[in-house]
Amino acid sequence: YAILDKKIEGQADVQMVKEDFNHILDHNPNHPDRGKMQDILRRMDQIEQQQMRLATTFPVEVLVQEGIQNVQWGQLKTALEKFSDALRRNPNLVEAYNYRGQVYTQLKQLDRAIEDFTTAIRLKSDNVEAYIARAQAYQNKGNAQAAAEDLNFVTLYAPPDHPVRQQLTTSH
Protein backbone atom coordinates (compact mmCIF):
# COMPACT_ATOMS: atom_id res chain seq x y z
CA TYR A 1 0.00 0.00 0.00
CA ALA A 2 1.62 3.26 -1.15
CA ILE A 3 0.68 5.31 1.94
CA LEU A 4 2.99 3.20 4.12
CA ASP A 5 5.95 5.18 2.81
CA LYS A 6 4.30 8.63 2.62
CA LYS A 7 3.86 11.44 5.11
CA ILE A 8 0.27 11.73 6.32
CA GLU A 9 -0.95 15.31 6.68
CA GLY A 10 -4.25 16.67 7.90
CA GLN A 11 -7.28 15.09 9.49
CA ALA A 12 -8.78 14.14 6.11
CA ASP A 13 -5.66 12.13 5.22
CA VAL A 14 -5.70 10.41 8.61
CA GLN A 15 -9.35 9.45 8.27
CA MET A 16 -8.85 8.21 4.71
CA VAL A 17 -5.86 6.06 5.70
CA LYS A 18 -7.72 4.60 8.68
CA GLU A 19 -10.70 3.70 6.49
CA ASP A 20 -8.46 2.20 3.80
CA PHE A 21 -6.41 0.17 6.26
CA ASN A 22 -9.50 -1.15 8.03
CA HIS A 23 -11.07 -2.06 4.69
CA ILE A 24 -7.91 -3.88 3.58
CA LEU A 25 -7.57 -5.70 6.90
CA ASP A 26 -11.26 -6.71 6.90
CA HIS A 27 -11.13 -8.10 3.35
CA ASN A 28 -7.63 -9.52 3.33
CA PRO A 29 -6.66 -10.98 6.73
CA ASN A 30 -3.40 -12.37 5.28
CA HIS A 31 -2.16 -9.09 3.81
CA PRO A 32 1.68 -9.01 3.94
CA ASP A 33 1.66 -5.57 5.62
CA ARG A 34 -1.03 -6.45 8.17
CA GLY A 35 1.24 -5.94 11.20
CA LYS A 36 2.57 -2.66 9.87
CA MET A 37 -0.96 -1.38 9.18
CA GLN A 38 -2.17 -2.38 12.64
CA ASP A 39 0.79 -0.58 14.21
CA ILE A 40 0.03 2.55 12.19
CA LEU A 41 -3.66 2.38 13.15
CA ARG A 42 -2.74 2.06 16.84
CA ARG A 43 -0.35 5.00 16.59
CA MET A 44 -2.97 7.12 14.82
CA ASP A 45 -5.45 6.38 17.61
CA GLN A 46 -2.85 7.37 20.22
CA ILE A 47 -2.11 10.63 18.40
CA GLU A 48 -5.83 11.44 18.10
CA GLN A 49 -6.27 10.87 21.83
CA GLN A 50 -3.29 13.12 22.59
CA GLN A 51 -4.70 15.80 20.29
CA MET A 52 -8.07 15.65 22.03
CA ARG A 53 -6.38 16.08 25.43
CA LEU A 54 -4.32 18.98 24.09
CA ALA A 55 -7.36 20.59 22.50
CA THR A 56 -8.92 21.10 25.91
CA THR A 57 -5.79 22.55 27.54
CA PHE A 58 -3.99 24.33 24.70
CA PRO A 59 -4.10 28.11 25.28
CA VAL A 60 -5.82 30.12 22.56
CA GLU A 61 -2.96 32.63 22.64
CA VAL A 62 -0.64 29.91 21.36
CA LEU A 63 -3.02 29.21 18.48
CA VAL A 64 -3.06 32.89 17.58
CA GLN A 65 0.74 33.06 17.68
CA GLU A 66 0.97 29.95 15.49
CA GLY A 67 -1.48 31.54 13.08
CA ILE A 68 0.68 34.66 12.91
CA GLN A 69 3.71 32.47 12.17
CA ASN A 70 1.80 30.67 9.45
CA VAL A 71 0.94 34.02 7.84
CA GLN A 72 4.61 35.01 7.93
CA TRP A 73 5.51 31.72 6.24
CA GLY A 74 2.82 32.22 3.59
CA GLN A 75 0.73 29.32 4.88
CA LEU A 76 -2.56 31.20 4.78
CA LYS A 77 -4.92 28.20 4.89
CA THR A 78 -3.17 26.83 7.97
CA ALA A 79 -3.28 30.30 9.54
CA LEU A 80 -7.04 30.42 8.94
CA GLU A 81 -7.40 27.08 10.71
CA LYS A 82 -5.40 28.33 13.71
CA PHE A 83 -7.38 31.56 14.03
CA SER A 84 -10.68 29.72 13.56
CA ASP A 85 -9.71 27.16 16.18
CA ALA A 86 -8.83 29.96 18.60
CA LEU A 87 -12.22 31.59 17.93
CA ARG A 88 -14.07 28.32 18.51
CA ARG A 89 -12.45 28.20 21.93
CA ASN A 90 -12.94 31.91 22.64
CA PRO A 91 -15.45 33.67 20.38
CA ASN A 92 -14.66 37.03 22.01
CA LEU A 93 -10.99 37.08 20.99
CA VAL A 94 -10.78 40.38 19.12
CA GLU A 95 -7.22 39.93 17.85
CA ALA A 96 -8.08 36.56 16.26
CA TYR A 97 -10.91 38.23 14.30
CA ASN A 98 -8.49 40.96 13.19
CA TYR A 99 -5.86 38.46 12.04
CA ARG A 100 -8.33 36.10 10.38
CA GLY A 101 -9.91 39.06 8.59
CA GLN A 102 -6.49 40.07 7.28
CA VAL A 103 -5.93 36.55 5.95
CA TYR A 104 -9.35 36.56 4.28
CA THR A 105 -8.42 39.89 2.68
CA GLN A 106 -5.20 38.38 1.32
CA LEU A 107 -7.21 35.46 -0.06
CA LYS A 108 -9.63 37.94 -1.69
CA GLN A 109 -12.51 36.59 0.42
CA LEU A 110 -13.62 40.13 1.15
CA ASP A 111 -17.11 39.39 2.51
CA ARG A 112 -15.64 37.08 5.12
CA ALA A 113 -12.95 39.63 5.93
CA ILE A 114 -15.57 42.34 6.42
CA GLU A 115 -17.57 39.99 8.67
CA ASP A 116 -14.52 39.37 10.87
CA PHE A 117 -13.58 43.04 11.08
CA THR A 118 -17.19 43.92 11.88
CA THR A 119 -17.24 41.35 14.68
CA ALA A 120 -13.95 42.71 16.02
CA ILE A 121 -15.42 46.22 16.01
CA ARG A 122 -18.61 45.02 17.68
CA LEU A 123 -16.50 43.44 20.43
CA LYS A 124 -14.23 46.49 20.78
CA SER A 125 -15.75 49.64 19.32
CA ASP A 126 -12.51 51.63 19.35
CA ASN A 127 -10.60 48.94 17.40
CA VAL A 128 -8.69 51.25 15.05
CA GLU A 129 -6.89 48.44 13.22
CA ALA A 130 -10.19 46.71 12.41
CA TYR A 131 -11.68 49.95 11.05
CA ILE A 132 -8.62 50.49 8.85
CA ALA A 133 -8.61 46.89 7.61
CA ARG A 134 -12.37 46.90 6.98
CA ALA A 135 -12.05 50.18 5.08
CA GLN A 136 -9.44 48.54 2.86
CA ALA A 137 -11.70 45.52 2.28
CA TYR A 138 -14.61 47.82 1.42
CA GLN A 139 -12.35 49.76 -0.95
CA ASN A 140 -11.25 46.51 -2.61
CA LYS A 141 -14.93 45.63 -3.10
CA GLY A 142 -15.55 49.01 -4.71
CA ASN A 143 -17.59 50.42 -1.81
CA ALA A 144 -15.86 53.78 -1.40
CA GLN A 145 -18.59 55.23 0.82
CA ALA A 146 -18.36 52.44 3.43
CA ALA A 147 -14.57 52.75 3.31
CA ALA A 148 -14.78 56.50 3.92
CA GLU A 149 -17.15 55.96 6.86
CA ASP A 150 -14.70 53.54 8.48
CA LEU A 151 -11.79 55.91 7.93
CA ASN A 152 -13.86 58.65 9.55
CA PHE A 153 -14.04 56.47 12.68
CA VAL A 154 -10.25 56.19 12.58
CA THR A 155 -10.02 59.97 12.97
CA LEU A 156 -12.27 59.66 16.05
CA TYR A 157 -10.69 56.64 17.76
CA ALA A 158 -7.04 56.58 16.71
CA PRO A 159 -4.48 58.23 18.96
CA PRO A 160 -3.27 61.57 17.58
CA ASP A 161 0.12 60.07 16.63
CA HIS A 162 -1.36 57.09 14.72
CA PRO A 163 0.10 57.24 11.16
CA VAL A 164 -3.23 56.63 9.42
CA ARG A 165 -4.94 59.33 11.48
CA GLN A 166 -2.14 61.76 10.71
CA GLN A 167 -2.41 60.97 7.00
CA LEU A 168 -6.20 61.39 7.04
CA THR A 169 -6.17 64.67 8.93
CA THR A 170 -3.47 66.22 6.71
CA SER A 171 -5.24 65.18 3.49
CA HIS A 172 -8.49 66.98 4.43
PDB file of C-alpha atoms in Angstrom:
ATOM      1  CA  TYR A   1       0.000   0.000   0.000  1.00  0.00           C
ATOM      2  CA  ALA A   2       1.616   3.265  -1.151  1.00  0.00           C
ATOM      3  CA  ILE A   3       0.682   5.309   1.944  1.00  0.00           C
ATOM      4  CA  LEU A   4       2.989   3.203   4.116  1.00  0.00           C
ATOM      5  CA  ASP A   5       5.950   5.176   2.813  1.00  0.00           C
ATOM      6  CA  LYS A   6       4.298   8.634   2.617  1.00  0.00           C
ATOM      7  CA  LYS A   7       3.860  11.437   5.114  1.00  0.00           C
ATOM      8  CA  ILE A   8       0.270  11.729   6.316  1.00  0.00           C
ATOM      9  CA  GLU A   9      -0.948  15.310   6.682  1.00  0.00           C
ATOM     10  CA  GLY A  10      -4.246  16.673   7.902  1.00  0.00           C
ATOM     11  CA  GLN A  11      -7.276  15.088   9.494  1.00  0.00           C
ATOM     12  CA  ALA A  12      -8.780  14.145   6.112  1.00  0.00           C
ATOM     13  CA  ASP A  13      -5.657  12.127   5.225  1.00  0.00           C
ATOM     14  CA  VAL A  14      -5.701  10.406   8.614  1.00  0.00           C
ATOM     15  CA  GLN A  15      -9.350   9.449   8.274  1.00  0.00           C
ATOM     16  CA  MET A  16      -8.845   8.214   4.711  1.00  0.00           C
ATOM     17  CA  VAL A  17      -5.858   6.062   5.700  1.00  0.00           C
ATOM     18  CA  LYS A  18      -7.720   4.603   8.679  1.00  0.00           C
ATOM     19  CA  GLU A  19     -10.701   3.696   6.492  1.00  0.00           C
ATOM     20  CA  ASP A  20      -8.464   2.205   3.801  1.00  0.00           C
ATOM     21  CA  PHE A  21      -6.408   0.170   6.263  1.00  0.00           C
ATOM     22  CA  ASN A  22      -9.497  -1.150   8.028  1.00  0.00           C
ATOM     23  CA  HIS A  23     -11.066  -2.055   4.693  1.00  0.00           C
ATOM     24  CA  ILE A  24      -7.912  -3.881   3.578  1.00  0.00           C
ATOM     25  CA  LEU A  25      -7.572  -5.699   6.898  1.00  0.00           C
ATOM     26  CA  ASP A  26     -11.263  -6.711   6.902  1.00  0.00           C
ATOM     27  CA  HIS A  27     -11.132  -8.099   3.352  1.00  0.00           C
ATOM     28  CA  ASN A  28      -7.626  -9.522   3.326  1.00  0.00           C
ATOM     29  CA  PRO A  29      -6.664 -10.977   6.732  1.00  0.00           C
ATOM     30  CA  ASN A  30      -3.403 -12.370   5.285  1.00  0.00           C
ATOM     31  CA  HIS A  31      -2.163  -9.088   3.813  1.00  0.00           C
ATOM     32  CA  PRO A  32       1.675  -9.006   3.939  1.00  0.00           C
ATOM     33  CA  ASP A  33       1.663  -5.568   5.618  1.00  0.00           C
ATOM     34  CA  ARG A  34      -1.031  -6.450   8.170  1.00  0.00           C
ATOM     35  CA  GLY A  35       1.235  -5.938  11.203  1.00  0.00           C
ATOM     36  CA  LYS A  36       2.570  -2.661   9.874  1.00  0.00           C
ATOM     37  CA  MET A  37      -0.959  -1.377   9.175  1.00  0.00           C
ATOM     38  CA  GLN A  38      -2.168  -2.381  12.636  1.00  0.00           C
ATOM     39  CA  ASP A  39       0.794  -0.576  14.206  1.00  0.00           C
ATOM     40  CA  ILE A  40       0.026   2.547  12.185  1.00  0.00           C
ATOM     41  CA  LEU A  41      -3.660   2.385  13.153  1.00  0.00           C
ATOM     42  CA  ARG A  42      -2.741   2.060  16.844  1.00  0.00           C
ATOM     43  CA  ARG A  43      -0.347   5.000  16.585  1.00  0.00           C
ATOM     44  CA  MET A  44      -2.974   7.121  14.819  1.00  0.00           C
ATOM     45  CA  ASP A  45      -5.446   6.385  17.607  1.00  0.00           C
ATOM     46  CA  GLN A  46      -2.849   7.371  20.219  1.00  0.00           C
ATOM     47  CA  ILE A  47      -2.115  10.629  18.396  1.00  0.00           C
ATOM     48  CA  GLU A  48      -5.825  11.441  18.097  1.00  0.00           C
ATOM     49  CA  GLN A  49      -6.269  10.868  21.832  1.00  0.00           C
ATOM     50  CA  GLN A  50      -3.291  13.123  22.591  1.00  0.00           C
ATOM     51  CA  GLN A  51      -4.703  15.801  20.292  1.00  0.00           C
ATOM     52  CA  MET A  52      -8.067  15.651  22.030  1.00  0.00           C
ATOM     53  CA  ARG A  53      -6.380  16.081  25.425  1.00  0.00           C
ATOM     54  CA  LEU A  54      -4.318  18.983  24.093  1.00  0.00           C
ATOM     55  CA  ALA A  55      -7.360  20.586  22.501  1.00  0.00           C
ATOM     56  CA  THR A  56      -8.916  21.100  25.906  1.00  0.00           C
ATOM     57  CA  THR A  57      -5.795  22.548  27.537  1.00  0.00           C
ATOM     58  CA  PHE A  58      -3.990  24.330  24.700  1.00  0.00           C
ATOM     59  CA  PRO A  59      -4.100  28.110  25.285  1.00  0.00           C
ATOM     60  CA  VAL A  60      -5.820  30.118  22.564  1.00  0.00           C
ATOM     61  CA  GLU A  61      -2.963  32.626  22.644  1.00  0.00           C
ATOM     62  CA  VAL A  62      -0.637  29.905  21.364  1.00  0.00           C
ATOM     63  CA  LEU A  63      -3.023  29.207  18.481  1.00  0.00           C
ATOM     64  CA  VAL A  64      -3.063  32.890  17.581  1.00  0.00           C
ATOM     65  CA  GLN A  65       0.744  33.057  17.677  1.00  0.00           C
ATOM     66  CA  GLU A  66       0.974  29.946  15.494  1.00  0.00           C
ATOM     67  CA  GLY A  67      -1.484  31.537  13.079  1.00  0.00           C
ATOM     68  CA  ILE A  68       0.679  34.657  12.907  1.00  0.00           C
ATOM     69  CA  GLN A  69       3.714  32.473  12.172  1.00  0.00           C
ATOM     70  CA  ASN A  70       1.796  30.671   9.447  1.00  0.00           C
ATOM     71  CA  VAL A  71       0.939  34.021   7.842  1.00  0.00           C
ATOM     72  CA  GLN A  72       4.610  35.007   7.931  1.00  0.00           C
ATOM     73  CA  TRP A  73       5.505  31.721   6.239  1.00  0.00           C
ATOM     74  CA  GLY A  74       2.822  32.221   3.594  1.00  0.00           C
ATOM     75  CA  GLN A  75       0.726  29.315   4.880  1.00  0.00           C
ATOM     76  CA  LEU A  76      -2.564  31.197   4.775  1.00  0.00           C
ATOM     77  CA  LYS A  77      -4.919  28.198   4.890  1.00  0.00           C
ATOM     78  CA  THR A  78      -3.171  26.835   7.974  1.00  0.00           C
ATOM     79  CA  ALA A  79      -3.281  30.302   9.537  1.00  0.00           C
ATOM     80  CA  LEU A  80      -7.044  30.415   8.938  1.00  0.00           C
ATOM     81  CA  GLU A  81      -7.399  27.076  10.705  1.00  0.00           C
ATOM     82  CA  LYS A  82      -5.397  28.331  13.708  1.00  0.00           C
ATOM     83  CA  PHE A  83      -7.379  31.564  14.035  1.00  0.00           C
ATOM     84  CA  SER A  84     -10.680  29.722  13.556  1.00  0.00           C
ATOM     85  CA  ASP A  85      -9.711  27.159  16.176  1.00  0.00           C
ATOM     86  CA  ALA A  86      -8.834  29.962  18.599  1.00  0.00           C
ATOM     87  CA  LEU A  87     -12.221  31.591  17.927  1.00  0.00           C
ATOM     88  CA  ARG A  88     -14.070  28.324  18.506  1.00  0.00           C
ATOM     89  CA  ARG A  89     -12.452  28.199  21.930  1.00  0.00           C
ATOM     90  CA  ASN A  90     -12.937  31.911  22.644  1.00  0.00           C
ATOM     91  CA  PRO A  91     -15.451  33.669  20.375  1.00  0.00           C
ATOM     92  CA  ASN A  92     -14.659  37.026  22.015  1.00  0.00           C
ATOM     93  CA  LEU A  93     -10.994  37.085  20.993  1.00  0.00           C
ATOM     94  CA  VAL A  94     -10.776  40.380  19.119  1.00  0.00           C
ATOM     95  CA  GLU A  95      -7.220  39.932  17.848  1.00  0.00           C
ATOM     96  CA  ALA A  96      -8.083  36.564  16.259  1.00  0.00           C
ATOM     97  CA  TYR A  97     -10.905  38.229  14.299  1.00  0.00           C
ATOM     98  CA  ASN A  98      -8.489  40.956  13.185  1.00  0.00           C
ATOM     99  CA  TYR A  99      -5.859  38.457  12.035  1.00  0.00           C
ATOM    100  CA  ARG A 100      -8.326  36.104  10.379  1.00  0.00           C
ATOM    101  CA  GLY A 101      -9.912  39.057   8.593  1.00  0.00           C
ATOM    102  CA  GLN A 102      -6.493  40.069   7.281  1.00  0.00           C
ATOM    103  CA  VAL A 103      -5.934  36.552   5.947  1.00  0.00           C
ATOM    104  CA  TYR A 104      -9.349  36.558   4.279  1.00  0.00           C
ATOM    105  CA  THR A 105      -8.421  39.888   2.684  1.00  0.00           C
ATOM    106  CA  GLN A 106      -5.196  38.384   1.316  1.00  0.00           C
ATOM    107  CA  LEU A 107      -7.207  35.461  -0.059  1.00  0.00           C
ATOM    108  CA  LYS A 108      -9.630  37.940  -1.695  1.00  0.00           C
ATOM    109  CA  GLN A 109     -12.507  36.594   0.421  1.00  0.00           C
ATOM    110  CA  LEU A 110     -13.624  40.126   1.154  1.00  0.00           C
ATOM    111  CA  ASP A 111     -17.112  39.391   2.507  1.00  0.00           C
ATOM    112  CA  ARG A 112     -15.639  37.076   5.124  1.00  0.00           C
ATOM    113  CA  ALA A 113     -12.946  39.629   5.925  1.00  0.00           C
ATOM    114  CA  ILE A 114     -15.572  42.337   6.416  1.00  0.00           C
ATOM    115  CA  GLU A 115     -17.575  39.994   8.674  1.00  0.00           C
ATOM    116  CA  ASP A 116     -14.521  39.368  10.866  1.00  0.00           C
ATOM    117  CA  PHE A 117     -13.576  43.043  11.078  1.00  0.00           C
ATOM    118  CA  THR A 118     -17.191  43.923  11.877  1.00  0.00           C
ATOM    119  CA  THR A 119     -17.244  41.349  14.677  1.00  0.00           C
ATOM    120  CA  ALA A 120     -13.945  42.706  16.021  1.00  0.00           C
ATOM    121  CA  ILE A 121     -15.416  46.219  16.013  1.00  0.00           C
ATOM    122  CA  ARG A 122     -18.606  45.015  17.684  1.00  0.00           C
ATOM    123  CA  LEU A 123     -16.497  43.437  20.434  1.00  0.00           C
ATOM    124  CA  LYS A 124     -14.227  46.487  20.783  1.00  0.00           C
ATOM    125  CA  SER A 125     -15.753  49.643  19.318  1.00  0.00           C
ATOM    126  CA  ASP A 126     -12.507  51.630  19.347  1.00  0.00           C
ATOM    127  CA  ASN A 127     -10.598  48.941  17.401  1.00  0.00           C
ATOM    128  CA  VAL A 128      -8.694  51.245  15.048  1.00  0.00           C
ATOM    129  CA  GLU A 129      -6.890  48.435  13.222  1.00  0.00           C
ATOM    130  CA  ALA A 130     -10.193  46.710  12.415  1.00  0.00           C
ATOM    131  CA  TYR A 131     -11.677  49.954  11.055  1.00  0.00           C
ATOM    132  CA  ILE A 132      -8.624  50.493   8.852  1.00  0.00           C
ATOM    133  CA  ALA A 133      -8.609  46.894   7.611  1.00  0.00           C
ATOM    134  CA  ARG A 134     -12.372  46.900   6.979  1.00  0.00           C
ATOM    135  CA  ALA A 135     -12.049  50.180   5.079  1.00  0.00           C
ATOM    136  CA  GLN A 136      -9.440  48.538   2.860  1.00  0.00           C
ATOM    137  CA  ALA A 137     -11.697  45.522   2.277  1.00  0.00           C
ATOM    138  CA  TYR A 138     -14.608  47.820   1.417  1.00  0.00           C
ATOM    139  CA  GLN A 139     -12.353  49.763  -0.947  1.00  0.00           C
ATOM    140  CA  ASN A 140     -11.246  46.512  -2.615  1.00  0.00           C
ATOM    141  CA  LYS A 141     -14.927  45.631  -3.105  1.00  0.00           C
ATOM    142  CA  GLY A 142     -15.551  49.013  -4.709  1.00  0.00           C
ATOM    143  CA  ASN A 143     -17.587  50.420  -1.813  1.00  0.00           C
ATOM    144  CA  ALA A 144     -15.858  53.778  -1.396  1.00  0.00           C
ATOM    145  CA  GLN A 145     -18.589  55.226   0.816  1.00  0.00           C
ATOM    146  CA  ALA A 146     -18.357  52.443   3.433  1.00  0.00           C
ATOM    147  CA  ALA A 147     -14.567  52.745   3.306  1.00  0.00           C
ATOM    148  CA  ALA A 148     -14.784  56.501   3.918  1.00  0.00           C
ATOM    149  CA  GLU A 149     -17.151  55.963   6.861  1.00  0.00           C
ATOM    150  CA  ASP A 150     -14.704  53.543   8.485  1.00  0.00           C
ATOM    151  CA  LEU A 151     -11.793  55.906   7.928  1.00  0.00           C
ATOM    152  CA  ASN A 152     -13.864  58.646   9.552  1.00  0.00           C
ATOM    153  CA  PHE A 153     -14.038  56.468  12.679  1.00  0.00           C
ATOM    154  CA  VAL A 154     -10.253  56.185  12.585  1.00  0.00           C
ATOM    155  CA  THR A 155     -10.017  59.967  12.975  1.00  0.00           C
ATOM    156  CA  LEU A 156     -12.267  59.657  16.052  1.00  0.00           C
ATOM    157  CA  TYR A 157     -10.693  56.642  17.764  1.00  0.00           C
ATOM    158  CA  ALA A 158      -7.038  56.582  16.711  1.00  0.00           C
ATOM    159  CA  PRO A 159      -4.477  58.229  18.958  1.00  0.00           C
ATOM    160  CA  PRO A 160      -3.266  61.570  17.582  1.00  0.00           C
ATOM    161  CA  ASP A 161       0.117  60.073  16.635  1.00  0.00           C
ATOM    162  CA  HIS A 162      -1.357  57.088  14.717  1.00  0.00           C
ATOM    163  CA  PRO A 163       0.099  57.240  11.164  1.00  0.00           C
ATOM    164  CA  VAL A 164      -3.234  56.627   9.422  1.00  0.00           C
ATOM    165  CA  ARG A 165      -4.939  59.328  11.484  1.00  0.00           C
ATOM    166  CA  GLN A 166      -2.143  61.761  10.713  1.00  0.00           C
ATOM    167  CA  GLN A 167      -2.406  60.967   7.002  1.00  0.00           C
ATOM    168  CA  LEU A 168      -6.196  61.390   7.038  1.00  0.00           C
ATOM    169  CA  THR A 169      -6.171  64.672   8.931  1.00  0.00           C
ATOM    170  CA  THR A 170      -3.473  66.220   6.711  1.00  0.00           C
ATOM    171  CA  SER A 171      -5.243  65.179   3.495  1.00  0.00           C
ATOM    172  CA  HIS A 172      -8.485  66.982   4.426  1.00  0.00           C
TER     173      HIS A 172
END
